[in-house]
Coordinates of C-alpha atoms and ligand atoms in Angstrom, one line a residue:
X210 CA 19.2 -18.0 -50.3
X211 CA 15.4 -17.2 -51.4
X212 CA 14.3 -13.3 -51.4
X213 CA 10.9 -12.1 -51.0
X214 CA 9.2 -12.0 -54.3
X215 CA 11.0 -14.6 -55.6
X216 CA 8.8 -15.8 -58.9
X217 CA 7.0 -19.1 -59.9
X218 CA 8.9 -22.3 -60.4
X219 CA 9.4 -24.6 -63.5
X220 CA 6.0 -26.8 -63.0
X221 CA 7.8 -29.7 -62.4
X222 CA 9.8 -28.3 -59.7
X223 CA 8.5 -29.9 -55.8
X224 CA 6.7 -27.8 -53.6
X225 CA 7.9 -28.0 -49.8
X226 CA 5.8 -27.3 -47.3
X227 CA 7.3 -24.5 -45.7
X228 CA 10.9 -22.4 -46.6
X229 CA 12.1 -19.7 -44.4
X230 CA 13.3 -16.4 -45.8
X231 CA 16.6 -15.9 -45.4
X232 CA 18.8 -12.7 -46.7
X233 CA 21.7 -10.7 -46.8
X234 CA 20.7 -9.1 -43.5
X235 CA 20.4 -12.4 -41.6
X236 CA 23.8 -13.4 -43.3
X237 CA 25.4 -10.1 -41.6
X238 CA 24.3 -9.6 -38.6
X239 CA 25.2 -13.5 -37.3
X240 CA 28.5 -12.5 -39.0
X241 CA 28.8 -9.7 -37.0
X242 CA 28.2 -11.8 -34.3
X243 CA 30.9 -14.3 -35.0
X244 CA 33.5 -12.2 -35.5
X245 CA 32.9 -10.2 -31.9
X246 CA 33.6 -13.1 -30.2
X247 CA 31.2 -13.2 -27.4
X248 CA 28.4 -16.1 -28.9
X249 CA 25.9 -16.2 -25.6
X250 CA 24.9 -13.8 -23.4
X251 CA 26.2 -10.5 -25.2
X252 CA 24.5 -7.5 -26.4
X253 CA 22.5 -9.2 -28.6
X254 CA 20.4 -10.6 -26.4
X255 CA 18.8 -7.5 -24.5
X256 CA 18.5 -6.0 -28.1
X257 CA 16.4 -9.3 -29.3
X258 CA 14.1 -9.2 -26.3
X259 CA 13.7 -5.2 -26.3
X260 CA 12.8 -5.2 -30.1
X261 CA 10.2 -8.3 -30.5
X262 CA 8.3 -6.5 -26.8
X263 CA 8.2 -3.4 -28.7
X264 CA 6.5 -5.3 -31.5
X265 CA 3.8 -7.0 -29.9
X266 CA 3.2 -4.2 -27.3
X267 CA 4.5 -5.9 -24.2
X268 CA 6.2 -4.3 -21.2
X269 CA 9.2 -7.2 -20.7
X270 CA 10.0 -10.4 -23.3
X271 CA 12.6 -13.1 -22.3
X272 CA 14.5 -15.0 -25.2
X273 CA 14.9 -18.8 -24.5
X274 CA 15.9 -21.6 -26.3
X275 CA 12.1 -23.0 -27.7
X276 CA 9.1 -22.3 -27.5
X277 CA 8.8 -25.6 -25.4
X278 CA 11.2 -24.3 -23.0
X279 CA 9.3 -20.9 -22.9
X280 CA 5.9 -22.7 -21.6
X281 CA 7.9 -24.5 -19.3
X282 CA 9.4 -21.5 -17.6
X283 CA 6.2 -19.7 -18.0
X284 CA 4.4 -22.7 -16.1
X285 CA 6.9 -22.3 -13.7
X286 CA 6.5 -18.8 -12.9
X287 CA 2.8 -18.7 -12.7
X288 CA 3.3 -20.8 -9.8
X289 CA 2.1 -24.0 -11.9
X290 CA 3.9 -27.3 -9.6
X291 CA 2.9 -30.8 -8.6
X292 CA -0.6 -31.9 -8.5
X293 CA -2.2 -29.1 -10.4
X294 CA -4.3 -28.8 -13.4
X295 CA -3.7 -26.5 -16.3
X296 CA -6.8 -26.9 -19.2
X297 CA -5.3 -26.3 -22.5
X298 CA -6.5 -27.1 -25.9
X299 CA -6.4 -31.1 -27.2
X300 CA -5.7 -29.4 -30.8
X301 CA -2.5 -28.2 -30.4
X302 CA 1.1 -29.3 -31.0
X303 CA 2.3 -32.1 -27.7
X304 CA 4.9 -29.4 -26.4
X305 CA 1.6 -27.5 -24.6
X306 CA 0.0 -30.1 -22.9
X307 CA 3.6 -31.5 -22.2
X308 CA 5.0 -28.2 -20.4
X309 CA 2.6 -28.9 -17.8
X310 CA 3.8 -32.7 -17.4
X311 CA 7.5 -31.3 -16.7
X312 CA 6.4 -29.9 -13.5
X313 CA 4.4 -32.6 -12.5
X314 CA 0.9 -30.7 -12.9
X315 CA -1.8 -32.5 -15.2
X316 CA -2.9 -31.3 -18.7
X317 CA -6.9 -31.1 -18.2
X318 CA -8.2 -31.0 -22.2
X319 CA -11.3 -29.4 -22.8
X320 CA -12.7 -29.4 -26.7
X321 CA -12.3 -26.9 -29.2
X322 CA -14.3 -24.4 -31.3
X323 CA -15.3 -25.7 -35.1
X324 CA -14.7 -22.5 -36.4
X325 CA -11.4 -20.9 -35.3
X326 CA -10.0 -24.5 -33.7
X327 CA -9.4 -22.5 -30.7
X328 CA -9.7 -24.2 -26.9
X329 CA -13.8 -23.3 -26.2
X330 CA -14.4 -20.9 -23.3
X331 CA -17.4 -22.8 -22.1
X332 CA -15.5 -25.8 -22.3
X333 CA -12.8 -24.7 -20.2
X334 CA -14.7 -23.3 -17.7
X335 CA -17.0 -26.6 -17.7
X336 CA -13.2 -28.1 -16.8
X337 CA -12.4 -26.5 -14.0
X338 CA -11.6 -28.2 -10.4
X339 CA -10.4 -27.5 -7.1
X340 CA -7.1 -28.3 -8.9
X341 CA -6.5 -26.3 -11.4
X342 CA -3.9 -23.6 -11.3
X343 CA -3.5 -22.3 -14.5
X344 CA -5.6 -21.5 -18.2
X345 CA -3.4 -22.2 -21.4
X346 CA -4.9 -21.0 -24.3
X347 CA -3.0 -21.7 -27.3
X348 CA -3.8 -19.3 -30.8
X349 CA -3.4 -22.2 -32.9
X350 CA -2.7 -21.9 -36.7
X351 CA -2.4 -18.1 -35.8
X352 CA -5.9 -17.3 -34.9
X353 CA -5.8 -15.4 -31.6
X354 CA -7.8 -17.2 -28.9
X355 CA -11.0 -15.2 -27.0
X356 CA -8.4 -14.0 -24.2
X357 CA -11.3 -11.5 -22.7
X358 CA -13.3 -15.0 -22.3
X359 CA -10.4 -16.6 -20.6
X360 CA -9.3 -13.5 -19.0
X361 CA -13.0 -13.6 -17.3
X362 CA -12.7 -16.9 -16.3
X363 CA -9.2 -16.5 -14.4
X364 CA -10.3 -13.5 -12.6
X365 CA -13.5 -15.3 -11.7
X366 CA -11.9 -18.7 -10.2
X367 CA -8.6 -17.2 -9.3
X368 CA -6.2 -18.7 -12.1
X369 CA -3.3 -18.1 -13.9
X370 CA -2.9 -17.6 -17.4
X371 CA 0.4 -18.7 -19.7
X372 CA -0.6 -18.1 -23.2
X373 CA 0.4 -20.9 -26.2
X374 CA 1.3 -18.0 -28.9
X375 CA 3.9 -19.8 -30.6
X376 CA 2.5 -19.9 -33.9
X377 CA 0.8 -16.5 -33.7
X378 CA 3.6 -13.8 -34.3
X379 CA 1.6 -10.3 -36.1
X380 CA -2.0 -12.1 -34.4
X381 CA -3.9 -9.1 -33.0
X382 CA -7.5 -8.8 -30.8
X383 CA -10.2 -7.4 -31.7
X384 CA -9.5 -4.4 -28.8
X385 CA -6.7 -4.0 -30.9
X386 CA -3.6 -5.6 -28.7
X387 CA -0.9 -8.0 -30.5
X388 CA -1.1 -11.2 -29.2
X389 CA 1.2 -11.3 -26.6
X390 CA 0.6 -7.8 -25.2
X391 CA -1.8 -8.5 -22.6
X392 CA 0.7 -9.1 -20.0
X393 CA 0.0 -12.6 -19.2
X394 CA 2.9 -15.1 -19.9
X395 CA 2.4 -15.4 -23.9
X396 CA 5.1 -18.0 -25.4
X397 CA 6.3 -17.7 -28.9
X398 CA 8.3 -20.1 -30.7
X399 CA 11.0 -19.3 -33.3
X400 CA 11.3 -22.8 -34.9
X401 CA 12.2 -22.4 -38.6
X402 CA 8.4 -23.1 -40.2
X403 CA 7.7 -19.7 -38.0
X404 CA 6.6 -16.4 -38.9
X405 CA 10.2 -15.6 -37.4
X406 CA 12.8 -18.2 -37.3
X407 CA 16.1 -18.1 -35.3
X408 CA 16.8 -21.7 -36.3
X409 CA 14.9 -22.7 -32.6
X410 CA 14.5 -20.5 -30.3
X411 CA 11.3 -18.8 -28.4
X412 CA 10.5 -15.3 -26.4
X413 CA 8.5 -15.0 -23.3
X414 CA 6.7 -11.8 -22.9
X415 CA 5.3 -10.5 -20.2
X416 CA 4.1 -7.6 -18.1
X417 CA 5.9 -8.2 -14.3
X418 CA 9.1 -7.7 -13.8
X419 CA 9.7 -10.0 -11.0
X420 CA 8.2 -12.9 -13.4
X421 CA 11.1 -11.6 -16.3
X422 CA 13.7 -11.8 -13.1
X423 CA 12.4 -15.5 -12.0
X424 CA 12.7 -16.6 -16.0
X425 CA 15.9 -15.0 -16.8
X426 CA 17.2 -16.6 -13.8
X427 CA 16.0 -20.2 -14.5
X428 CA 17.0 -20.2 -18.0
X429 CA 20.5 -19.4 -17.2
X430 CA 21.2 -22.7 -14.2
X431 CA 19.2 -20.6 -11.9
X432 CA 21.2 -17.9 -11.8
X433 CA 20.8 -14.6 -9.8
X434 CA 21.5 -11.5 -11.8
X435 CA 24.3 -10.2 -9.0
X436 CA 25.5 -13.2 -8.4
X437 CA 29.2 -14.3 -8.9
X438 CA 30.1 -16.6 -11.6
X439 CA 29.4 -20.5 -9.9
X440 CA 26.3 -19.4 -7.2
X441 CA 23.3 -20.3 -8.1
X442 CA 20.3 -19.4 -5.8
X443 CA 17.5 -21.8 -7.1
X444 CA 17.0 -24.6 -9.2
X445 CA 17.5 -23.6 -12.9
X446 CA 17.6 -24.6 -16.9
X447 CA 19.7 -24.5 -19.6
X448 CA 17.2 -22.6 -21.7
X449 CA 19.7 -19.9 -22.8
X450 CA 19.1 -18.5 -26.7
X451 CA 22.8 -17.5 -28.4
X452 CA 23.6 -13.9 -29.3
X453 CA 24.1 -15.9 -32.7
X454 CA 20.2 -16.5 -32.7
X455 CA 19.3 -12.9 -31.1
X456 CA 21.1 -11.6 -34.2
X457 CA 19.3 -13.6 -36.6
X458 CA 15.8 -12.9 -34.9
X459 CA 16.8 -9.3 -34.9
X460 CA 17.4 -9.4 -38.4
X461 CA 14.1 -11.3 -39.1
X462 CA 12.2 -9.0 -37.3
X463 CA 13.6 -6.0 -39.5
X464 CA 11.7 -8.1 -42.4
X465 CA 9.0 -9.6 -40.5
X466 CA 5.9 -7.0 -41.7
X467 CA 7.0 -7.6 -45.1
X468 CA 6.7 -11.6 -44.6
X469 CA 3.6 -11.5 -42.7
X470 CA 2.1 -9.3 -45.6
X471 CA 3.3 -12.0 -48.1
X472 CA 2.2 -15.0 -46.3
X473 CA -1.2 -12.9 -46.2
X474 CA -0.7 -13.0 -49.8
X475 CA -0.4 -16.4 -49.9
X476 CA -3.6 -16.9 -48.5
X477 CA -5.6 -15.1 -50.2
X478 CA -4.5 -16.9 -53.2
X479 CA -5.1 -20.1 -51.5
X480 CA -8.6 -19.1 -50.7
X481 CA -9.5 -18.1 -54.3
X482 CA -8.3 -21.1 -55.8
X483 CA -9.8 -23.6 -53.4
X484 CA -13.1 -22.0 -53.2
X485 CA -15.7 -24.2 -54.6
X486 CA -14.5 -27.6 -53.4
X487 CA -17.4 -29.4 -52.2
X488 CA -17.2 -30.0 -48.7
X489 CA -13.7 -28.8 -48.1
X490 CA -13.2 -26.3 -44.8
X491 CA -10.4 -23.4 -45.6
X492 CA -8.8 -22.0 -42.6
X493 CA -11.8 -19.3 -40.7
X494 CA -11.9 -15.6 -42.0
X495 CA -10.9 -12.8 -39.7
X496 CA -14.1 -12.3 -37.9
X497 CA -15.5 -9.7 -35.2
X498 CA -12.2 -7.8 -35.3
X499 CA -9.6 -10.2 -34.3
X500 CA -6.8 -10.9 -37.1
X501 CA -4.6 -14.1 -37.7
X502 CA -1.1 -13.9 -37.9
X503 CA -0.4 -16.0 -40.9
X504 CA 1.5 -19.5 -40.0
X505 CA 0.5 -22.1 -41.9
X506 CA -2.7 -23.0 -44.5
X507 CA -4.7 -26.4 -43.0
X508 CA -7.5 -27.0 -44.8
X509 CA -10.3 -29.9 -43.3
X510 CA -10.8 -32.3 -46.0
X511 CA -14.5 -33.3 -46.8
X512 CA -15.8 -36.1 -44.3
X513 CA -15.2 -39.6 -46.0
X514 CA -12.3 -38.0 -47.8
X515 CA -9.4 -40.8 -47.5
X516 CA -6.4 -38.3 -46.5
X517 CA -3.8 -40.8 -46.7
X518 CA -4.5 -41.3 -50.2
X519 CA -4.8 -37.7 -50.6
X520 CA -1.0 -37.0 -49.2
X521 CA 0.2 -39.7 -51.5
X522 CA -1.3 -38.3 -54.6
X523 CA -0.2 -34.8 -54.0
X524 CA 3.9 -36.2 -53.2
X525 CA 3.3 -38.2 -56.4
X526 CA 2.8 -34.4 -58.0
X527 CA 5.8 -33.0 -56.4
X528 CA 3.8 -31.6 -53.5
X529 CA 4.6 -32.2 -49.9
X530 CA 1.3 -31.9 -47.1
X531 CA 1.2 -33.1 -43.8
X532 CA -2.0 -34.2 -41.8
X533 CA -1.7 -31.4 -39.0
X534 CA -2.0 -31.9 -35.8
X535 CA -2.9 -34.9 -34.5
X536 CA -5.4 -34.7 -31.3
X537 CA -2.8 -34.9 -28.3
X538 CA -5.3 -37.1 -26.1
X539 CA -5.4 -39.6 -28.5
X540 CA -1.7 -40.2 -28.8
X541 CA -0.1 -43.0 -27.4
X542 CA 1.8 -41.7 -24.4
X543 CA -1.5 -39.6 -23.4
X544 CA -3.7 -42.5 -23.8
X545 CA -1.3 -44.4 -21.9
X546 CA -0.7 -41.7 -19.1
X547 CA -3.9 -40.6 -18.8
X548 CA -6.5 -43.3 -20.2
X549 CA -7.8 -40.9 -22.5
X550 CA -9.8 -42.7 -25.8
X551 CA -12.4 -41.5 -28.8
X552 CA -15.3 -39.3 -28.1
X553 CA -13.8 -37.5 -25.3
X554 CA -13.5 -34.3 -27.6
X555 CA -15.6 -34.3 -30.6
X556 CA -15.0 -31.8 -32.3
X557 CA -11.2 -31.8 -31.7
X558 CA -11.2 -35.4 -33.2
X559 CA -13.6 -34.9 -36.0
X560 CA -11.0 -31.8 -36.7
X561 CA -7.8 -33.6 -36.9
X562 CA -8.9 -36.5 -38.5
X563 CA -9.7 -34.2 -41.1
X564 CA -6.9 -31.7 -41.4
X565 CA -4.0 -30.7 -44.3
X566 CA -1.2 -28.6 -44.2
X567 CA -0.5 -27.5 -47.4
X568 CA 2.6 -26.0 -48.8
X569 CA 2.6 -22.4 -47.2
X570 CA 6.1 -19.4 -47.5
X571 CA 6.2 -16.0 -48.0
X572 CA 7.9 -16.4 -51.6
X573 CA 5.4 -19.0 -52.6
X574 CA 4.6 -17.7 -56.5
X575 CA 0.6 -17.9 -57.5
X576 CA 1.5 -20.5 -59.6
X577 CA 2.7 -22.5 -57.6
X578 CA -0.1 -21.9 -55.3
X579 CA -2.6 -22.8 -58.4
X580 CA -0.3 -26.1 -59.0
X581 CA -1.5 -27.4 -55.5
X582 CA -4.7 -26.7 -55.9
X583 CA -5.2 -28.1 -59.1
X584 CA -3.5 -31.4 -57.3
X585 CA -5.7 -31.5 -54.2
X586 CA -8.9 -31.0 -56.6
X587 CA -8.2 -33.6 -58.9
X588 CA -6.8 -35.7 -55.8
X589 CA -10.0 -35.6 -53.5
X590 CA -12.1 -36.3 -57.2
X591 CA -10.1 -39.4 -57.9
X592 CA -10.6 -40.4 -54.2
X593 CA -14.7 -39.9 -54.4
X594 CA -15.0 -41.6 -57.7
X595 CA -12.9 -44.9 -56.3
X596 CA -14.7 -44.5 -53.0
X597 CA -18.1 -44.6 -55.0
X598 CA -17.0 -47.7 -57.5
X599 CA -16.0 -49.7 -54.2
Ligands
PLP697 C1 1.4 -24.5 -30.6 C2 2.8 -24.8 -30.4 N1 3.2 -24.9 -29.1 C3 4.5 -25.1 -28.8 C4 5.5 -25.3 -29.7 C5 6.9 -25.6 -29.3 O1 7.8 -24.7 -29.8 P1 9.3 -25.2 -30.1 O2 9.3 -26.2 -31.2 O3 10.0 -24.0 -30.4 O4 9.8 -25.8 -28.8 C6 5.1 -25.2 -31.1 C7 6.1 -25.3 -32.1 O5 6.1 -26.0 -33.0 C8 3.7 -24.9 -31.4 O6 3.3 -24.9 -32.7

């Protein structure tokens, strides 16, 4: 299993794009686990939820089985049902826009800020109906969205907010709260390219504890808490998280400052080497206070760049990339559904026809960090000079 600070590989060696850290502790604790006997709903559990709402400030935090089934419940509780709109961000992964489609409500897109790729305040307010229940801001890439925006918005039109913070573990607000401590819904996600992986798995926090009560219940067949073993008092969910995974989150969180500091690292190394590219976007700096939580490095390639081509020259180097994300209006069951085509959401689109995940772990070595972008530079030249000869 890989340790922090694990060093640079042979050169020829291929680059993956992500690798979760995995150690001893992880190793022991699900152990542990498997040798009490009791594999769901044990002790671990409670211990998993009280220890990641410590961490990101929050009164209450619910473990479920994704970060997909998280929104859902989240949705649910907010009071989100059939007919509504929720406005969420186009540039986000489908599970967002999706969690609203489970119960019926619409997802209402509204475009996205060019700098932190965050849903746009002015946007969303410009999106609002008669309909719309509920705001669902997701931090994407880690950057936290302008909640006090949003927050002004609900109070002002009477909505609910479910915050999309599953890729923003160790995010924090300018005023200085974690994302996920502001006592709205905030959903994380635990899948294993996360800051914290539990193989999948996802935490609700929250501040009310009817709202923990509803979600515990629905995740566990809709389930009241006093209840004997077969009644069931609503309509409920599978959505349970093992005490196998509670252990293994527990055990990630005992690490997680020390992989949040290295994927900080990371970056930084990133930015130094790809500085200079002409016309190539690196992921926004920390600005006015607020502070990413690391999760992945997308660069925006420069316009007219072929990314394609780019993806194939850097496997041909050993070095796996992904385009990432795709606009969610534009894919083919939303287009479908919905009618939704180009130029709805310019700057989403002009975004995500332009983005790159590049290789991006804690134990990623500085060499192997220059190695990529050595790749992507001589890449995107090879790409301009054929684009110029054609
Ligand atoms: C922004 C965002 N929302 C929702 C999800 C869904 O989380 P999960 O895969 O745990 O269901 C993810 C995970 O990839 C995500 O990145």
């Amino acid at each position: 299993m890989a340790d922090l600070g694990a060093g640079g590989r042979a050169s020829d060696e291929s680059i993956p794009l992500a690798r979760p850290v995995l150690g001893e502790a992880e190793e022991r604790a699900v152990l542990e686990v498997l040798r009490s006997g009791q594999l769901s709903l044990g002790p671990r559990l409670e211990q998993f939820e009280g220890a990641f709402a410590a961490r990101v400030g929050a009164r209450l935090a619910c473990a479920v089985s994704s970060g997909t089934a998280g929104l859902h419940l989240a949705l649910r509780a907010v009071g989100v049902g059939e007919g509504d709109e929720v406005i969420t961000s186009p540039f986000s992964f489908v599970a967002s826009a999706n969690a609203a489609l489970f119960e019926r409500a619409r997802p209402v897109f509204a475009d996205i800020d060019p700098v932190t790729l965050n849903l746009d305040p002015d946007a969303a307010a410009a999106a609002v109906s008669g309909r719309t229940r509920a705001l669902l801001p997701v931090h994407i890439f880690g950057y936290p969205a302008d909640m006090p925006a949003f927050e002004a918005l609900a109070d002002a039109r009477g909505l609910a907010i479910v915050e999309d913070a599953c890729e923003a573990l160790g995010a924090v607000h300018a005023d200085g709260v974690a994302v996920g401590g502001r006592g709205h819904p905030a959903v994380f996600g635990f899948y294993a390219n996360k800051q914290l992986t539990t193989g999948e798995g996802g935490m609700v926090t929250l501040a009310q504890p009817a709202l923990k009560q509803l979600i515990d219940s629905e995740r566990n067949q809709g389930r009241a808490p006093d209840m004997g073993w077969l009644d069931h008092d609503r309509l409920g969910f599978n959505y349970r998280l093992s005490d196998i995974a509670c252990a293994l989150g527990i055990a990630q969180l005992g690490r997680l400052d020390a992989m949040l500091a290295e994927r900080a690292r990371v970056a930084a190394c990133y930015r130094e080497a790809l500085s200079g590219i002409d016309g190539l976007q690196l992921p926004c700096a920390d600005t006015n206070g607020d502070r990413r939580g690391w999760f992945v490095f997308v660069v925006q390639l420069p316009h007219g760049a072929d990314r394609d081509e780019t993806v194939r020259a850097l496997a041909a180097a050993g070095i796996q990339s992904k385009p990432y994300l795709p606009a969610i209006h534009l894919m083919s069951f939303y287009r479908e559904r919905f009618g939704h085509r180009e130029g709805e959401f310019p700057v989403c689109e002009d975004v995500a026809a332009r983005s790159l995940a590049l290789p991006f772990f804690p134990q990623m070595s500085e060499g192997q960090v220059a190695r990529v972008a050595t790749e992507l530079r001589a890449a995107l030249e090879r790409v301009r000079q054929e684009a110029v000869a054609h």
